[in-house]
């Protein structure tokens, strides 16, 4: 699988939480050659099934991205915004955006008052959503023909390859994990196992992981793995709150099924896949939180890919770690299939 190509294309597709139809068709198409069945459900989740017999496992990675929505069209034609997901307003001034308008995408830029025109001391104040606006260049009358209040606003940024196998892009959170699921599906195609694997590119994770709840209820799996990104070591991060970029992380914590977590660790050791333990103290803020509480409870593990600069347009990670995450999921599924009847869940 060409990871760089998939990530370049996937991160360019619009898919703000609740508006995933701009990206889910592309993701579904990538799974079609690897899966026995691919569907898009009413929550906009892409669900690809690999295998036709055996226990069911659900693998979740969210497809939605953070973004914004139009709240007002000013008389001068500029657009006011609110966040959709965890957008930090400090990154907005100078950003290129695309409004998903009634007739198609509308290009714009986010401006703010120049420092020359600011009152003394204003330059040291934190940027808020009240300080920024989108300028499309159109007069207000034409803007109102193209844009409606509530239309989603997508941040634009071109993916860039960096040194030592690193890649920077918007929306690595979490389309890099969708890429890892494709790696796992490709691996499983080469080593058929008696396990029905449901890969779910979920919706609405950035606003509450609601798509994962629906996917888990619909699939009703015997066990699950959620995969997402976590904070990678970089400028300004403390050792206790971030992880090295060159290895995956496996979560331990009160919301993670201990036996499944141990299984991920043992398989990683067996196949010499570099990993680090991440200690959780409660909610993980990933799809894992939603999946484990569905129906009568679903044993769930969490695997993460470290990246720098989360929730910006230059999220940075290493492609080899994305591939390792996919391999680890596939190898763990194969190991679970081999010992399913004797697996110790406690």
XYZ file of C-alpha atoms in Angstrom:
346
model
C 0.000 0.000 0.000
C 1.248 3.496 -0.877
C 0.729 5.202 2.483
C 1.933 8.600 1.366
C -0.438 8.650 -1.613
C -3.462 7.595 0.447
C -2.772 10.155 3.176
C -2.237 12.918 0.618
C -5.572 12.201 -1.018
C -7.543 11.452 2.149
C -6.413 14.570 4.008
C -7.418 16.763 1.061
C -11.021 15.547 1.221
C -13.511 17.604 3.264
C -15.063 15.788 6.198
C -15.824 18.003 9.187
C -17.744 16.200 11.949
C -21.285 15.522 10.784
C -20.371 16.246 7.142
C -18.239 13.174 6.379
C -19.824 12.508 2.974
C -16.993 14.477 1.357
C -14.436 11.828 2.353
C -16.259 8.586 3.113
C -16.792 7.647 -0.533
C -13.052 7.806 -1.130
C -12.322 5.689 1.930
C -14.956 3.134 0.926
C -13.384 2.845 -2.522
C -9.940 2.108 -1.023
C -11.400 -0.793 0.974
C -13.311 -2.403 -1.902
C -10.385 -4.408 -3.290
C -9.470 -5.638 0.208
C -12.856 -6.417 1.766
C -15.682 -8.880 1.231
C -18.279 -6.153 1.719
C -18.207 -2.363 2.117
C -21.141 -0.219 3.255
C -21.806 3.343 4.419
C -24.388 3.459 7.182
C -26.887 6.169 8.118
C -24.353 7.809 10.453
C -21.869 8.122 7.534
C -19.599 5.417 8.986
C -17.697 3.388 6.375
C -17.797 -0.274 7.422
C -15.671 -2.818 5.542
C -15.923 -6.515 6.386
C -12.956 -8.856 5.846
C -13.713 -12.545 6.423
C -16.919 -14.554 6.446
C -16.609 -16.856 9.461
C -15.592 -16.867 13.093
C -15.889 -14.340 15.938
C -16.379 -10.664 15.139
C -13.869 -7.904 15.858
C -14.487 -4.194 15.277
C -11.535 -1.939 14.383
C -12.352 1.780 14.670
C -10.552 4.881 13.398
C -12.439 8.122 12.888
C -12.614 9.804 9.507
C -13.963 13.203 10.586
C -11.804 16.297 11.029
C -12.051 19.417 13.126
C -13.418 22.457 11.343
C -15.860 25.302 11.636
C -19.315 26.459 10.611
C -20.622 29.780 9.310
C -22.616 31.650 11.970
C -23.249 34.973 10.245
C -22.810 36.772 6.918
C -21.815 40.373 7.632
C -22.986 43.314 5.534
C -19.466 43.624 4.103
C -19.602 39.997 2.891
C -17.273 38.546 5.514
C -18.228 35.355 7.347
C -18.211 34.795 11.079
C -17.407 31.352 12.471
C -17.834 28.906 15.323
C -15.802 25.777 15.984
C -16.881 22.250 15.036
C -14.625 20.119 17.194
C -11.513 21.242 19.049
C -10.274 24.144 16.917
C -7.723 26.433 18.585
C -8.432 29.989 17.353
C -4.714 30.869 17.626
C -3.998 28.914 14.411
C -6.686 30.664 12.336
C -5.287 34.063 11.218
C -3.801 33.738 7.738
C -5.372 30.337 7.094
C -6.872 29.267 3.761
C -10.322 27.660 4.023
C -13.061 26.167 1.896
C -16.725 26.749 2.659
C -18.953 23.842 1.646
C -21.570 26.086 0.024
C -24.970 25.387 -1.492
C -23.546 25.170 -5.034
C -20.154 23.723 -4.170
C -16.928 24.756 -2.465
C -16.172 28.453 -1.985
C -12.541 29.456 -1.372
C -11.691 31.988 1.306
C -9.007 33.246 3.632
C -9.188 34.040 7.333
C -8.113 37.560 8.121
C -7.642 39.568 11.282
C -6.886 43.164 12.132
C -3.281 44.032 11.127
C -0.882 44.899 13.973
C -0.506 48.442 12.547
C -4.206 49.120 13.251
C -4.450 47.460 16.652
C -4.675 49.391 19.883
C -1.571 49.290 22.096
C -1.352 45.934 23.864
C -3.888 44.152 21.622
C -1.107 42.163 19.971
C -0.464 40.357 23.248
C -4.078 39.261 23.708
C -5.252 35.743 22.917
C -7.005 35.326 19.564
C -10.701 34.428 19.812
C -13.338 33.561 17.241
C -14.650 37.129 17.603
C -11.321 38.397 16.202
C -11.331 36.458 12.913
C -13.472 36.288 9.784
C -13.480 34.637 6.357
C -12.990 36.834 3.299
C -14.116 35.260 0.016
C -13.688 38.423 -2.054
C -17.368 38.417 -3.009
C -19.772 41.233 -2.079
C -22.379 40.371 0.548
C -25.202 39.894 -1.970
C -23.231 37.271 -3.909
C -21.945 35.605 -0.738
C -25.545 35.059 0.391
C -26.278 33.313 -2.905
C -23.380 30.895 -2.375
C -23.162 30.430 1.393
C -25.697 29.708 4.124
C -25.454 30.017 7.875
C -24.532 26.517 9.109
C -22.369 25.595 6.107
C -19.221 23.767 7.173
C -15.798 25.379 6.795
C -12.756 23.179 6.098
C -9.165 24.242 6.729
C -6.836 23.884 3.740
C -3.177 22.844 3.789
C -1.061 20.785 1.417
C 0.595 17.652 2.845
C 4.391 17.816 3.031
C 7.056 15.130 3.359
C 9.721 15.979 5.924
C 13.050 14.326 6.718
C 13.482 10.805 8.126
C 10.128 9.467 6.907
C 8.045 12.114 8.669
C 4.994 13.670 7.039
C 3.047 16.802 7.959
C -0.547 17.519 7.026
C -3.888 18.602 8.329
C -6.310 15.843 9.332
C -3.655 13.275 10.211
C -5.992 13.036 13.207
C -7.321 10.566 12.344
C -7.016 9.666 8.668
C -3.529 8.339 9.352
C -5.245 5.707 11.512
C -7.660 4.973 8.662
C -4.509 4.358 6.594
C -3.325 1.927 9.284
C -6.631 0.048 8.989
C -6.038 -0.305 5.247
C -2.566 -1.725 5.983
C -4.191 -4.236 8.351
C -6.797 -5.210 5.760
C -4.048 -5.724 3.178
C -2.072 -7.901 5.615
C -5.143 -9.998 6.454
C -5.795 -10.615 2.771
C -2.395 -12.356 2.632
C -2.983 -14.425 5.774
C -6.665 -15.468 5.917
C -7.878 -16.015 9.483
C -11.109 -17.369 10.916
C -12.276 -14.018 12.221
C -14.836 -11.598 10.828
C -13.070 -8.231 10.892
C -15.158 -5.078 10.602
C -13.078 -1.987 9.828
C -15.072 1.148 10.680
C -14.014 4.624 9.554
C -16.258 6.360 12.050
C -18.036 9.705 12.049
C -18.443 12.488 14.610
C -15.566 11.445 16.875
C -14.374 15.022 17.294
C -17.713 16.042 18.813
C -18.415 12.982 20.974
C -17.547 9.690 19.209
C -21.169 9.174 18.207
C -20.431 7.286 14.989
C -18.471 4.652 16.900
C -21.465 4.033 19.159
C -23.696 3.371 16.152
C -21.083 1.212 14.409
C -20.505 -0.916 17.505
C -24.225 -1.393 18.063
C -24.738 -2.421 14.441
C -21.795 -4.827 14.242
C -22.209 -6.203 17.792
C -18.593 -7.458 17.901
C -17.062 -9.914 20.344
C -14.116 -7.569 20.910
C -12.688 -4.362 19.507
C -9.608 -2.217 18.929
C -9.799 1.546 18.584
C -6.914 3.321 16.877
C -6.276 7.045 17.088
C -3.434 9.517 17.449
C -1.758 10.651 20.649
C 0.598 13.484 21.555
C 4.127 13.105 20.192
C 7.250 14.564 21.749
C 8.168 17.936 20.331
C 8.977 21.539 21.225
C 7.221 22.526 24.421
C 6.001 19.072 25.449
C 6.911 17.514 28.763
C 8.111 13.909 28.940
C 5.134 12.750 30.975
C 2.541 14.052 28.486
C 3.976 13.007 25.096
C 5.492 9.974 23.378
C 8.371 9.352 20.933
C 7.367 9.653 17.280
C 9.202 6.451 16.309
C 6.876 3.910 17.962
C 3.213 3.196 18.553
C 1.635 3.410 21.986
C -0.572 0.814 23.685
C -2.950 2.150 26.329
C -3.283 0.839 29.863
C -6.020 2.255 32.033
C -9.390 1.742 33.722
C -11.349 1.900 30.454
C -9.095 -0.521 28.569
C -9.677 -4.282 28.701
C -6.576 -5.613 30.429
C -6.361 -8.966 28.628
C -6.629 -7.350 25.200
C -4.048 -4.736 26.119
C -1.675 -7.477 27.227
C -2.307 -9.328 23.978
C -1.330 -6.308 21.894
C 1.853 -6.027 23.961
C 2.792 -9.694 23.608
C 2.262 -9.681 19.844
C 4.305 -6.493 19.504
C 7.143 -8.126 21.448
C 6.939 -11.340 19.432
C 7.207 -9.524 16.092
C 9.621 -6.855 17.360
C 7.273 -3.962 16.654
C 8.489 -0.962 18.692
C 5.922 0.325 21.176
C 5.541 2.298 24.371
C 2.935 2.045 27.123
C 0.591 4.987 27.627
C -0.980 5.217 31.086
C -4.576 6.436 31.086
C -6.425 7.687 34.138
C -9.985 7.643 32.832
C -11.559 8.673 29.545
C -9.308 8.244 26.531
C -11.210 10.780 24.389
C -11.256 8.278 21.521
C -13.747 5.865 19.951
C -12.703 3.324 22.601
C -14.743 5.195 25.224
C -17.954 4.759 23.233
C -17.443 1.252 21.880
C -16.879 -0.494 25.209
C -20.246 0.590 26.670
C -22.442 -0.608 23.776
C -24.999 -3.372 24.361
C -23.774 -5.587 27.210
C -20.220 -4.264 26.997
C -17.498 -4.891 24.415
C -13.892 -5.698 25.486
C -11.859 -2.920 23.859
C -8.176 -2.052 23.486
C -6.608 1.208 22.305
C -3.650 1.650 19.965
C -2.270 5.121 19.167
C 0.070 6.808 16.687
C 2.102 9.694 18.184
C 2.010 12.957 16.283
C 3.165 16.503 16.929
C 1.051 19.657 16.741
C -2.354 17.991 17.196
C -5.355 19.948 15.889
C -3.312 22.151 13.585
C -2.775 22.083 9.817
C 0.759 20.657 10.233
C 0.139 17.517 12.298
C 3.378 15.536 11.977
C 4.035 11.795 12.288
C 6.160 9.017 10.825
C 4.802 6.807 8.060
C 6.662 3.726 9.283
C 4.775 3.959 12.580
C 1.467 4.085 10.696
C 2.499 0.898 8.921
C 3.575 -0.731 12.208
C 0.157 0.046 13.684
C -1.548 -1.721 10.787
C 0.743 -4.733 11.061
C 0.185 -5.019 14.801
C -3.590 -4.999 14.399
C -3.472 -7.702 11.716
C -1.073 -9.902 13.668
C -3.127 -9.537 16.847
C -6.309 -10.503 14.995
C -4.540 -13.591 13.620
C -3.272 -14.536 17.093
C -6.726 -14.090 18.619
C -8.263 -16.277 15.921
C -5.763 -19.049 16.682
C -6.456 -19.120 20.423
C -10.040 -17.872 20.546
C -11.504 -20.869 22.361
C -8.804 -20.784 25.045
C -8.277 -17.029 25.369
C -8.104 -15.880 28.993
C -10.272 -12.781 29.339
C -9.400 -12.050 32.963
